[in-house]
XYZ file of C-alpha atoms in Angstrom:
778
model
C -33.050 8.465 26.629
C -33.556 9.654 23.053
C -31.196 7.075 21.521
C -31.397 3.493 22.819
C -29.313 0.553 21.796
C -31.244 -2.713 21.725
C -30.035 -6.322 21.364
C -31.649 -8.898 19.165
C -32.416 -12.186 20.951
C -33.924 -14.942 18.861
C -34.845 -12.549 16.177
C -36.634 -10.029 18.447
C -35.393 -6.957 20.409
C -34.925 -7.660 24.138
C -36.784 -4.480 24.995
C -40.243 -3.866 23.558
C -41.229 -0.553 21.991
C -43.884 1.649 23.810
C -47.326 0.053 23.360
C -48.961 3.177 21.910
C -46.649 3.235 18.899
C -47.795 1.655 15.681
C -45.561 0.954 12.649
C -45.925 3.255 9.709
C -45.400 1.834 6.245
C -43.280 3.608 3.661
C -46.112 3.980 1.203
C -48.235 5.872 3.861
C -45.631 8.538 4.667
C -47.068 11.847 3.539
C -46.617 15.532 4.388
C -49.548 16.810 6.540
C -50.580 13.543 8.125
C -50.507 12.926 11.837
C -47.543 10.568 12.639
C -47.539 11.338 16.454
C -48.076 7.733 17.530
C -46.245 6.104 14.633
C -42.768 4.709 14.194
C -40.788 3.853 11.112
C -38.505 0.870 10.850
C -35.878 0.046 8.249
C -32.422 -1.368 7.681
C -29.396 1.028 7.520
C -27.884 0.581 4.067
C -25.879 3.851 3.829
C -24.588 6.457 6.251
C -22.803 9.778 5.587
C -20.074 11.425 7.677
C -21.100 13.445 10.710
C -20.878 17.093 9.877
C -21.900 20.540 11.194
C -24.339 22.971 9.728
C -23.698 26.697 9.262
C -25.012 27.415 12.832
C -22.720 24.708 14.384
C -25.545 22.161 14.786
C -24.348 18.520 14.344
C -25.940 16.818 11.344
C -25.956 13.107 10.391
C -27.712 11.520 7.408
C -28.593 7.797 6.867
C -30.528 5.858 4.301
C -32.955 3.225 5.420
C -34.338 0.332 3.285
C -37.844 -0.782 3.831
C -38.647 -4.427 3.482
C -41.655 -3.763 1.080
C -41.478 -4.771 -2.516
C -42.483 -1.346 -3.877
C -40.435 0.268 -6.746
C -38.978 2.861 -4.364
C -38.050 1.253 -1.069
C -35.432 3.546 0.499
C -35.726 6.674 2.573
C -33.452 9.437 3.724
C -33.287 10.143 7.506
C -31.870 13.608 8.652
C -30.706 13.605 12.267
C -29.841 16.838 14.087
C -28.067 17.896 17.320
C -27.016 15.516 20.103
C -28.877 12.628 18.495
C -26.804 13.041 15.346
C -23.579 12.730 17.357
C -24.827 9.646 19.261
C -26.090 7.825 16.127
C -22.823 8.480 14.231
C -20.981 6.584 16.964
C -23.358 3.620 17.061
C -24.788 2.937 13.636
C -23.450 0.394 11.227
C -24.780 -0.820 7.875
C -27.104 -3.681 8.387
C -28.502 -2.349 11.798
C -32.246 -2.191 12.248
C -33.196 1.448 12.836
C -36.470 2.432 14.455
C -37.529 6.099 14.885
C -40.595 7.671 16.481
C -41.548 11.356 16.855
C -40.275 12.303 13.477
C -41.297 15.111 11.092
C -42.109 14.322 7.498
C -40.818 16.806 4.821
C -40.300 16.960 1.106
C -36.988 15.495 -0.029
C -35.244 17.917 -2.393
C -32.888 15.138 -3.674
C -35.536 12.535 -4.612
C -35.097 13.112 -8.313
C -31.411 12.648 -8.081
C -31.022 9.782 -5.652
C -34.141 7.835 -6.643
C -35.416 7.528 -3.075
C -38.819 8.354 -1.510
C -40.276 11.788 -2.242
C -40.294 12.575 1.530
C -37.524 12.404 4.148
C -37.775 12.158 7.981
C -36.317 14.914 10.162
C -35.284 13.794 13.637
C -34.033 15.718 16.676
C -34.163 15.705 20.484
C -35.835 19.064 20.478
C -38.756 17.707 18.461
C -39.277 14.943 21.000
C -37.903 12.171 18.684
C -36.841 8.708 19.941
C -34.446 6.376 18.216
C -33.962 2.619 18.790
C -31.009 0.894 17.182
C -31.057 -2.914 16.989
C -27.476 -4.153 16.496
C -26.969 -7.556 14.994
C -24.544 -10.221 16.279
C -22.049 -10.880 13.528
C -21.319 -14.270 11.893
C -18.817 -14.743 9.051
C -20.020 -17.230 6.408
C -17.316 -16.076 4.068
C -13.768 -14.895 4.710
C -13.522 -11.158 5.139
C -17.306 -10.612 5.284
C -19.809 -9.686 7.994
C -23.444 -10.749 7.850
C -26.290 -9.964 10.261
C -28.259 -12.805 11.811
C -31.284 -11.026 10.459
C -29.927 -9.934 7.146
C -31.386 -6.938 5.293
C -34.047 -7.824 2.714
C -32.982 -6.278 -0.535
C -35.265 -5.961 -3.539
C -33.720 -6.770 -6.825
C -35.038 -5.270 -10.125
C -35.108 -7.291 -13.321
C -33.284 -5.515 -16.264
C -36.484 -5.191 -18.195
C -38.218 -3.292 -15.336
C -35.686 -0.446 -14.975
C -36.950 3.149 -14.963
C -35.104 6.358 -15.634
C -33.968 8.272 -12.516
C -34.204 5.308 -10.076
C -31.557 3.787 -7.868
C -31.847 0.008 -7.840
C -30.213 -3.249 -6.821
C -29.801 -5.875 -9.526
C -28.222 -9.139 -10.662
C -26.813 -9.786 -14.029
C -24.485 -11.882 -16.231
C -21.437 -10.172 -17.682
C -21.700 -10.209 -21.419
C -18.841 -7.748 -22.006
C -16.593 -5.636 -19.739
C -13.569 -3.371 -19.879
C -11.046 -3.888 -17.123
C -10.640 -0.832 -14.925
C -8.659 1.963 -16.408
C -7.745 5.544 -15.404
C -10.389 7.961 -16.771
C -9.710 11.465 -17.932
C -10.048 12.574 -14.312
C -8.435 10.825 -11.312
C -10.941 8.011 -10.944
C -10.760 4.493 -12.256
C -13.511 3.497 -14.705
C -14.970 0.166 -15.693
C -17.626 -0.529 -18.267
C -19.827 -3.600 -17.871
C -22.645 -4.857 -20.115
C -25.067 -7.175 -18.243
C -27.925 -9.437 -19.320
C -30.415 -11.522 -17.276
C -33.327 -13.949 -17.927
C -35.386 -11.103 -19.408
C -32.834 -10.969 -22.299
C -32.503 -7.190 -21.792
C -29.075 -5.593 -21.864
C -27.819 -2.884 -19.559
C -24.477 -1.173 -19.889
C -23.078 0.280 -16.685
C -20.231 2.848 -16.482
C -18.719 2.651 -13.010
C -16.268 5.206 -11.452
C -14.350 5.124 -8.197
C -11.107 6.632 -6.977
C -10.251 3.271 -5.303
C -9.505 0.490 -7.784
C -10.566 -2.179 -5.216
C -14.067 -0.559 -4.894
C -14.914 -1.506 -8.523
C -16.344 -5.007 -9.410
C -13.717 -7.713 -9.540
C -14.704 -9.199 -12.950
C -12.253 -11.545 -14.561
C -14.104 -12.872 -17.594
C -17.364 -12.756 -19.607
C -19.914 -15.035 -17.963
C -19.109 -13.832 -14.433
C -22.242 -12.971 -12.408
C -22.492 -9.622 -10.573
C -24.685 -8.227 -7.917
C -24.811 -4.333 -7.830
C -26.287 -2.454 -4.976
C -27.373 1.140 -5.425
C -26.654 1.661 -9.136
C -28.400 4.670 -10.646
C -30.402 4.212 -13.848
C -30.719 6.899 -16.509
C -32.112 6.854 -19.998
C -29.919 7.914 -22.942
C -30.923 7.702 -26.617
C -33.886 5.429 -25.746
C -31.765 2.930 -23.763
C -31.223 2.454 -20.079
C -27.753 2.929 -18.642
C -26.292 2.354 -15.188
C -23.911 4.579 -13.297
C -22.443 4.556 -9.790
C -24.267 6.388 -7.106
C -23.581 7.019 -3.445
C -22.960 3.766 -1.567
C -22.528 1.651 -4.691
C -21.201 -1.855 -3.877
C -20.775 -5.072 -5.793
C -20.269 -8.846 -5.447
C -18.897 -10.878 -8.317
C -19.216 -14.666 -8.731
C -17.784 -17.256 -11.075
C -20.394 -18.013 -13.694
C -19.462 -21.629 -14.177
C -22.240 -24.121 -13.319
C -21.219 -26.151 -10.230
C -18.397 -23.844 -9.168
C -18.342 -22.788 -5.484
C -20.474 -19.693 -4.889
C -17.835 -17.476 -3.365
C -18.312 -13.767 -3.745
C -15.561 -11.343 -4.763
C -16.536 -8.216 -2.830
C -15.828 -4.535 -3.444
C -16.363 -3.742 0.260
C -15.409 -5.402 3.511
C -18.983 -5.437 4.879
C -21.773 -6.982 2.992
C -24.621 -9.569 3.373
C -25.297 -12.590 1.189
C -28.155 -14.921 2.199
C -29.125 -18.464 1.003
C -31.891 -17.087 -1.165
C -29.342 -15.083 -3.183
C -27.157 -18.159 -3.569
C -30.125 -19.657 -5.411
C -30.266 -16.599 -7.615
C -26.641 -17.072 -8.588
C -27.132 -20.693 -9.392
C -30.222 -20.013 -11.520
C -28.393 -17.343 -13.480
C -25.549 -19.818 -14.114
C -27.922 -22.455 -15.431
C -29.766 -19.947 -17.579
C -26.563 -18.552 -19.060
C -25.267 -21.986 -19.878
C -28.323 -22.743 -21.981
C -28.983 -19.315 -23.595
C -25.806 -17.344 -23.805
C -22.491 -17.684 -25.557
C -20.260 -15.700 -23.325
C -16.930 -17.440 -23.721
C -14.323 -14.894 -24.548
C -11.578 -15.198 -27.159
C -9.253 -16.927 -24.741
C -6.330 -18.887 -26.069
C -3.022 -20.448 -24.910
C 0.250 -19.391 -26.461
C 0.374 -22.789 -28.191
C -2.835 -21.839 -30.081
C -1.876 -18.468 -31.375
C -1.580 -17.466 -35.033
C -0.769 -14.206 -36.779
C -3.476 -11.594 -36.875
C -5.394 -12.905 -33.816
C -7.017 -10.950 -31.011
C -7.260 -13.067 -27.833
C -7.262 -13.094 -24.022
C -4.248 -14.655 -22.309
C -4.026 -16.027 -18.757
C -0.294 -16.040 -17.825
C 2.366 -15.342 -15.265
C 4.630 -12.287 -15.339
C 8.337 -13.131 -15.198
C 9.948 -9.946 -16.484
C 9.175 -6.336 -17.391
C 11.047 -3.330 -18.760
C 10.621 0.206 -19.947
C 10.941 0.539 -23.768
C 10.194 4.167 -24.396
C 7.808 6.908 -23.217
C 4.684 5.344 -24.706
C 5.333 1.582 -24.522
C 6.297 -1.026 -21.905
C 7.467 -4.620 -22.151
C 5.940 -7.540 -20.249
C 7.611 -11.017 -20.440
C 4.997 -13.646 -19.712
C 4.440 -17.389 -20.045
C 1.613 -19.906 -19.669
C 3.649 -23.137 -19.849
C 2.918 -23.765 -23.517
C 5.096 -22.890 -26.464
C 4.137 -20.568 -29.226
C 4.350 -22.475 -32.562
C 5.955 -19.438 -34.307
C 9.306 -17.730 -33.583
C 8.485 -14.656 -31.589
C 9.958 -11.123 -31.677
C 12.203 -10.434 -28.638
C 12.018 -6.768 -27.810
C 15.598 -5.409 -27.389
C 16.095 -3.762 -24.098
C 19.094 -2.935 -22.026
C 20.036 -5.267 -19.161
C 19.702 -2.517 -16.508
C 16.152 -1.829 -17.611
C 14.973 -5.463 -17.361
C 13.322 -6.421 -14.010
C 13.056 -10.074 -13.120
C 15.110 -13.027 -12.061
C 17.662 -13.264 -14.954
C 18.431 -16.864 -14.249
C 14.680 -17.754 -14.481
C 14.324 -15.627 -17.537
C 17.128 -17.432 -19.322
C 15.730 -20.727 -18.037
C 12.285 -19.903 -19.656
C 13.649 -18.134 -22.762
C 11.973 -20.533 -25.195
C 8.585 -20.374 -23.403
C 8.202 -16.641 -22.712
C 6.799 -14.155 -25.118
C 7.302 -10.412 -25.195
C 4.060 -8.390 -25.008
C 4.460 -4.721 -25.869
C 1.806 -2.601 -24.158
C 1.040 0.987 -25.173
C -0.355 4.253 -23.928
C -3.020 4.099 -21.200
C -1.914 0.532 -20.204
C 1.719 1.571 -19.385
C 0.767 3.024 -15.955
C -0.666 -0.286 -14.722
C 2.042 -2.336 -16.470
C 4.743 -0.477 -14.527
C 3.058 -1.299 -11.214
C 2.760 -5.019 -11.767
C 4.659 -7.332 -9.467
C 7.035 -9.972 -10.965
C 5.453 -13.365 -10.400
C 1.848 -12.096 -10.401
C -0.820 -13.797 -12.499
C -2.455 -11.806 -15.220
C -5.278 -11.914 -17.672
C -4.309 -9.675 -20.600
C -7.414 -8.919 -22.749
C -7.365 -8.440 -26.515
C -3.724 -9.048 -27.270
C -2.981 -8.627 -31.031
C -0.551 -10.914 -32.787
C 0.979 -9.422 -35.892
C 3.163 -10.822 -38.654
C 6.579 -9.274 -38.370
C 7.982 -7.559 -41.391
C 11.552 -8.674 -42.030
C 14.349 -7.921 -44.398
C 15.095 -11.582 -45.115
C 13.034 -14.689 -45.489
C 14.656 -16.439 -42.468
C 12.612 -14.584 -39.929
C 9.534 -13.713 -41.950
C 7.408 -15.997 -39.863
C 8.145 -14.207 -36.571
C 5.088 -12.805 -34.815
C 4.804 -9.945 -32.365
C 2.433 -9.482 -29.413
C 0.875 -6.064 -28.913
C -1.661 -4.629 -26.450
C -2.734 -1.501 -28.176
C -3.786 1.698 -26.504
C -7.385 2.553 -25.701
C -10.092 0.305 -24.272
C -11.859 -0.872 -27.398
C -12.919 -4.508 -27.443
C -12.178 -4.680 -23.765
C -8.412 -4.129 -24.036
C -6.701 -4.086 -20.691
C -4.789 -5.956 -17.997
C -6.404 -7.787 -15.083
C -4.572 -9.009 -12.002
C -5.844 -12.405 -10.852
C -5.701 -13.448 -7.156
C -3.910 -16.619 -6.061
C -7.219 -18.300 -5.169
C -8.768 -17.683 -8.637
C -9.626 -21.126 -10.164
C -7.887 -20.321 -13.438
C -4.737 -19.312 -11.500
C -4.797 -22.469 -9.427
C -5.173 -24.552 -12.609
C -2.345 -22.580 -14.349
C -0.002 -22.934 -11.271
C -0.607 -26.681 -11.270
C 0.176 -26.883 -14.969
C 3.315 -24.708 -14.656
C 4.764 -26.961 -11.953
C 4.483 -29.948 -14.322
C 6.247 -28.317 -17.321
C 9.464 -29.947 -18.296
C 12.141 -27.454 -19.155
C 14.162 -29.705 -21.597
C 16.266 -26.810 -22.784
C 17.331 -25.769 -19.265
C 20.997 -25.354 -18.501
C 23.065 -25.329 -15.361
C 23.038 -21.591 -14.824
C 24.890 -21.736 -11.527
C 28.239 -22.017 -13.236
C 27.622 -19.227 -15.773
C 29.701 -16.125 -15.328
C 28.056 -12.770 -15.007
C 29.401 -11.753 -18.378
C 27.952 -14.837 -20.050
C 24.597 -14.145 -18.317
C 24.665 -10.556 -19.521
C 25.361 -11.653 -23.087
C 22.153 -13.695 -23.086
C 20.225 -10.369 -22.779
C 22.492 -8.001 -24.650
C 23.049 -10.045 -27.791
C 20.560 -8.010 -29.816
C 22.900 -6.675 -32.542
C 20.915 -8.350 -35.326
C 17.538 -7.363 -33.950
C 15.731 -4.195 -35.111
C 14.618 -1.477 -32.726
C 10.823 -0.815 -32.257
C 11.304 2.320 -34.286
C 12.851 0.433 -37.127
C 10.015 -2.033 -37.077
C 7.470 0.791 -37.332
C 9.376 2.241 -40.310
C 8.961 -0.878 -42.347
C 5.223 -1.008 -41.890
C 2.823 1.800 -42.729
C 2.904 4.301 -39.898
C -0.679 5.365 -40.596
C -4.034 3.566 -40.845
C -6.804 4.147 -43.394
C -10.191 4.505 -41.666
C -12.422 4.266 -44.793
C -12.584 3.687 -48.586
C -10.661 0.357 -48.368
C -11.679 -0.480 -51.920
C -9.508 2.351 -53.406
C -6.183 1.304 -54.940
C -2.910 3.197 -54.546
C -2.021 6.003 -56.983
C 1.465 7.361 -57.545
C 2.065 11.035 -56.722
C 2.992 11.632 -60.419
C -0.483 10.535 -61.437
C -2.027 12.633 -58.677
C -0.197 15.753 -59.873
C -1.267 15.168 -63.482
C -4.932 14.608 -62.602
C -7.673 17.292 -62.666
C -9.158 18.513 -59.475
C -11.323 17.759 -57.524
C -10.590 14.021 -56.942
C -9.768 11.642 -54.197
C -6.748 9.316 -54.103
C -5.114 6.716 -52.004
C -1.392 7.095 -51.824
C 1.721 5.612 -50.171
C 4.481 8.060 -49.588
C 7.102 9.337 -47.174
C 6.994 12.535 -45.136
C 10.142 14.512 -46.102
C 9.252 17.590 -44.012
C 6.411 19.348 -42.220
C 5.459 22.842 -41.046
C 5.264 24.361 -38.536
C 8.261 22.811 -36.793
C 7.076 24.257 -33.475
C 4.066 21.964 -33.145
C 2.054 24.146 -30.800
C 1.890 26.627 -33.611
C -0.202 24.188 -35.622
C -3.254 24.621 -33.372
C -5.799 27.100 -34.737
C -9.394 28.131 -34.060
C -11.925 27.342 -36.843
C -15.401 28.537 -37.529
C -17.397 25.909 -39.386
C -20.022 28.431 -40.404
C -17.848 31.120 -42.131
C -14.883 28.722 -42.547
C -12.352 31.277 -41.183
C -9.212 30.349 -39.264
C -7.627 32.424 -36.539
C -4.796 32.118 -33.904
C -5.562 30.931 -30.442
C -5.408 34.084 -28.182
C -2.716 33.883 -25.564
C -3.387 34.200 -21.836
C -2.125 37.784 -21.711
C -4.944 38.948 -24.014
C -7.554 37.311 -21.754
C -5.912 38.743 -18.651
C -6.066 42.307 -20.187
C -9.768 41.969 -20.890
C -10.361 40.863 -17.289
C -8.389 43.834 -15.935
C -10.465 46.177 -18.058
C -13.632 44.857 -16.422
C -12.428 45.547 -12.885
C -13.607 49.131 -13.120
C -17.207 47.894 -13.647
C -18.534 47.269 -10.161
C -20.996 44.325 -9.797
C -24.622 45.393 -9.710
C -26.144 44.297 -6.331
C -29.634 44.228 -7.914
C -28.408 41.317 -10.154
C -27.496 39.080 -7.334
C -29.302 35.860 -6.188
C -31.965 35.625 -8.827
C -34.432 32.669 -9.002
C -32.052 30.509 -11.008
C -28.711 31.435 -9.445
C -27.336 32.217 -6.052
C -24.661 34.920 -5.600
C -21.764 35.479 -3.203
C -19.869 38.810 -3.249
C -16.769 39.833 -1.302
C -14.069 42.534 -1.313
C -10.456 41.545 -1.729
C -8.012 42.465 1.008
C -5.345 43.923 -1.326
C -4.845 47.584 -2.049
C -7.164 47.500 -5.052
C -10.146 46.499 -2.885
C -11.653 44.566 -5.856
C -15.218 43.367 -5.610
C -15.702 39.745 -6.792
C -19.048 38.159 -7.312
C -19.711 34.514 -8.069
C -23.140 33.401 -9.293
C -23.794 29.717 -8.735
C -26.435 28.419 -11.190
C -29.075 26.338 -9.330
C -30.835 23.091 -10.418
C -34.384 22.717 -9.142
C -33.770 25.631 -6.800
C -30.766 23.799 -5.217
C -27.047 24.150 -5.611
C -25.346 21.161 -7.197
C -22.110 19.482 -6.289
C -19.030 21.412 -7.399
C -18.173 18.822 -10.110
C -21.684 19.403 -11.640
C -21.878 23.225 -11.076
C -21.874 25.986 -13.628
C -20.900 29.397 -12.186
C -20.513 32.882 -13.472
C -17.796 35.246 -12.148
C -17.436 39.021 -12.133
C -14.297 40.855 -11.224
C -11.978 37.848 -11.049
C -8.363 37.692 -12.255
C -7.101 35.029 -14.617
C -5.380 33.245 -11.699
C -8.576 33.233 -9.658
C -10.594 31.906 -12.624
C -8.168 28.992 -13.232
C -8.480 28.076 -9.529
C -12.279 27.826 -9.901
C -12.045 25.637 -12.995
C -10.079 23.075 -11.004
C -13.045 22.593 -8.618
C -16.135 23.477 -10.559
C -17.371 22.055 -13.907
C -17.874 25.233 -15.897
C -16.912 28.846 -15.425
C -18.383 31.809 -17.470
C -16.738 35.235 -17.060
C -19.429 37.949 -17.074
C -19.955 41.655 -16.308
C -22.869 43.633 -14.976
C -25.033 45.625 -17.358
C -27.934 47.922 -16.340
C -30.535 45.206 -16.010
C -28.727 41.969 -16.774
C -25.434 40.038 -16.764
C -23.635 39.783 -20.061
C -20.683 38.040 -21.552
C -17.344 39.768 -21.965
C -15.985 40.743 -25.353
C -15.769 37.695 -27.696
C -11.995 38.155 -27.766
C -12.252 36.416 -24.370
C -13.460 32.865 -23.910
C -17.224 32.635 -23.280
C -16.634 29.449 -21.191
C -13.863 27.717 -19.360
C -14.080 23.966 -18.601
C -11.103 22.197 -17.028
C -7.997 23.471 -18.881
C -9.841 24.344 -22.071
C -10.982 27.873 -23.049
C -13.930 28.005 -25.468
C -14.133 30.938 -27.885
C -16.938 32.239 -30.162
C -16.775 33.589 -33.683
C -17.148 37.416 -33.600
C -18.508 37.381 -37.145
C -21.171 34.662 -36.784
C -22.225 34.972 -33.123
C -25.245 36.990 -31.953
C -24.932 36.966 -28.145
C -28.184 36.404 -26.269
C -29.172 37.160 -22.756
C -27.452 35.214 -19.916
C -30.922 34.502 -18.613
C -31.195 31.765 -21.326
C -28.922 29.560 -19.204
C -31.880 29.034 -16.941
C -33.459 26.807 -19.581
C -30.547 24.355 -19.370
C -30.713 24.412 -15.511
C -34.339 23.179 -15.689
C -33.298 20.010 -17.443
C -33.500 16.774 -15.391
C -29.696 16.342 -15.468
C -28.046 19.355 -17.053
C -24.779 18.295 -18.683
C -23.428 21.818 -19.227
C -21.945 20.750 -22.590
C -20.114 23.629 -24.352
C -22.204 23.201 -27.480
C -25.458 23.446 -25.598
C -24.201 26.522 -23.674
C -23.105 28.198 -26.836
C -26.391 27.531 -28.589
C -28.535 29.108 -25.789
C -26.195 32.054 -25.566
C -26.282 32.736 -29.346
C -22.520 31.864 -29.734
C -21.169 30.208 -32.817
C -18.336 28.198 -31.201
C -14.857 28.065 -32.618
C -13.272 24.618 -32.794
C -9.603 23.878 -32.070
C -7.941 22.243 -35.160
C -4.475 21.073 -36.214
C -3.311 22.771 -39.458
C -0.115 21.484 -40.908
C 1.643 21.214 -44.234
C 3.228 17.906 -45.094
C 5.727 17.518 -48.039
C 5.182 13.944 -49.293
C 7.212 12.029 -51.912
C 7.182 8.509 -53.283
C 9.955 8.406 -55.929
C 7.575 9.471 -58.745
C 6.938 12.990 -57.534
C 6.409 15.297 -54.525
C 3.504 17.383 -53.367
C 2.455 19.487 -50.410
C -0.682 18.144 -48.648
C -2.420 20.015 -45.857
C -3.598 18.375 -42.617
C -6.856 19.867 -41.295
C -7.841 17.762 -38.278
C -9.631 17.967 -34.969
C -8.467 14.793 -33.307
C -8.585 11.861 -35.637
C -5.167 11.980 -37.296
C -3.044 12.151 -34.112
C -5.745 10.573 -31.858
C -5.172 13.666 -29.683
C -7.838 16.400 -29.244
C -6.608 19.634 -30.588
C -8.440 21.444 -27.764
C -6.196 19.890 -25.123
C -2.764 20.045 -26.733
C -1.892 23.594 -25.562
C -2.447 22.865 -21.920
C -1.321 19.211 -21.591
C 2.472 18.669 -21.579
C 2.018 14.863 -21.888
C 0.031 15.267 -25.090
C 2.608 17.740 -26.403
C 5.314 15.234 -25.816
C 3.206 12.474 -27.448
C 2.582 14.590 -30.546
C 6.374 15.438 -30.736
C 7.275 11.747 -30.530
C 4.733 10.911 -33.196
C 6.184 13.488 -35.655
C 9.713 12.369 -34.863
C 8.634 8.874 -35.831
C 6.811 9.875 -39.029
C 9.747 12.188 -40.045
C 12.811 11.318 -37.981
C 15.303 14.206 -37.917
C 18.577 13.563 -39.616
C 17.414 10.295 -41.332
C 18.006 9.499 -44.902
C 15.079 9.209 -47.318
C 15.324 5.455 -47.416
C 15.063 5.181 -43.681
C 11.798 7.100 -43.446
C 8.621 5.135 -42.702
C 5.832 4.799 -45.330
C 2.562 6.652 -44.775
C -0.592 5.362 -46.400
C -3.162 8.120 -46.631
C -6.133 9.490 -48.553
C -5.681 12.904 -50.105
C -8.322 14.949 -51.991
C -7.488 17.708 -54.508
C -9.448 20.944 -54.791
C -9.256 24.209 -56.630
C -8.800 27.587 -55.047
C -9.281 30.838 -57.013
C -6.354 33.289 -56.519
C -7.225 36.286 -58.601
C -7.470 35.130 -62.191
C -5.582 31.931 -61.477
C -6.895 28.635 -60.149
C -4.469 26.703 -58.022
C -4.723 23.055 -56.988
C -4.349 22.144 -53.307
C -4.347 18.751 -51.551
C -5.711 17.777 -48.146
C -5.212 14.600 -46.135
C -8.480 12.977 -44.867
C -9.799 9.680 -43.330
C -6.304 8.744 -42.074
C -4.975 8.215 -38.563
C -1.564 7.519 -37.049
C -1.109 3.842 -36.267
C -1.494 2.894 -32.572
C 1.939 1.253 -32.527
C 3.452 4.617 -33.500
C 1.662 6.804 -30.940
């Protein structure tokens, strides 16, 4: 039979292979050689779902790893027909796979997946035979499966990495960012590794499943990555996830049990690898300083950034961009702490326990991208919160001037984030033991308290300030440069000659436009002109005008793109053509694909942008495809429409896109596409007028900003309701409607004066620069 299942007895298959077959080594596989009496053997490290080809033939793909020590030691096997169906039912990762009667062909994906330049094609019609040696399972670790003859993986030192390869490696975590939701739907984690070669490698890892990312809890942990893809960027090697990526993580403490934290249920880990982990631990202890800025609550001081291992005992929604976590670690903060005022109904947690621990808990206010995870946390869970910031509270009287606040700012800089620790984590076990021994000397007999008295314990916040009031006393903006400049009054600014630069502290009395979406304009950096962003109706009209131009069949399926054309079933009988740009004569995955469309409606184009990376609307000319009128976007990517300047652009032939397709990994960045097409791109900018005053004078200052001031990309604001809401909240904080002047927050900012000639007169204008809204505000 073409597919035979063999058992391993004492390390050998119970049935011997035919005597005329000789084993072929990976390095000897070449197109054109005679492999009739040869067999190839490897260990299954990856398998893809069974699928069907266009003609209905079953197709199954697996990846084998050879036990040689060559740089490339993995090979794609393509199985067709009945054998594909049989193999899909039988094969598991870790099985020994033997194939004879195979055909050797060139692998079109070798550059992308880093595997052997050839692949093997297998089918019953070709006379192929497959032998699968299944392994009896043992479980050296809970939740794992290991073969009695484990696969022999080759691990690459960090100083031997090469661009374009897919490797296995070990490393010590020097820095990491806890998983966070990326701009798409996947979770992302960034990890910087080092090994005995003293070479650093930064890996950016993506996965839609949070549990499939490495379970790293602190710097100094040791990781094992399988199938990580290496690419070179700006002269440095970087790692990214590839198909079949998997990881193990180990505590990096010398002498700690070698227990892996796995990202998948099935993996192998042999005695030889345990030695590798122990060697890395010893080397790190002698050569690296990887201890993070961890501290207990009893150690904190104002203006610290530290990591806190703690237990969550309460949580509450504060507003749209912040969330409260009440935590403790059994020690007492040496400073009075700010208690965030929240309504009783919003606070989750055992109120009796919260009152019991009221002198030991601290309120951590988390912002922006951390709110989603904070909301999902379970009361009682153990956390490690990374890069908490303690700030000195600003107060109206001296009695509470020493209060400090705990903030987890938005973003992921410096590894900010929240990690959930399992119950069996050594740090959690130590913390639990300590918490059980804490004496609560201030505890009260809560059982006899009435519900009203219990409610008063949480509602008695009349003397406390709201988060908004706190922001109003501090500067609501941050200076990003020129820290040596001293403040200047607005009166002095108004009486000074232009051009000059100033540092000011003022209040925002009013701003224009009031409808914030009207502040977004398109700017040409070459001719310095501003224009309004065209609405969707204008684009739709241009597309309708192109419907009369039928696609030219002679311009379909050129060497660098593949075309598909069809006629719509409506009464208009429109002809739509989509041209898929190829890479190395192959189509890419949708998320990496640039396509051009003729004859599509606006609705149809938006559907394509949700699946494909880039869409370019085009029309047929006599001998070539060309862009539409520059009143329409020359490119659509996600929800963003990219426009070109009519005055400064000199559109070139669409054929120039083929030069980008020939790159090793075309990124299809809008700036690159614009350059090869002769387009001077217009940039989305915020343009606003602020009326500022400080008691000595008032002036109008213009904001001209791409994304720094609001920390929001101007290109995304028109299509993202969340960002629109965030910008509106920011402006309501900077200039709260209906508030008196004394209640407005202070803004520290840099402004520069400049002259503009208006006929015979020269007028002085002012522009804000190098200033951003404080994270606590946004």
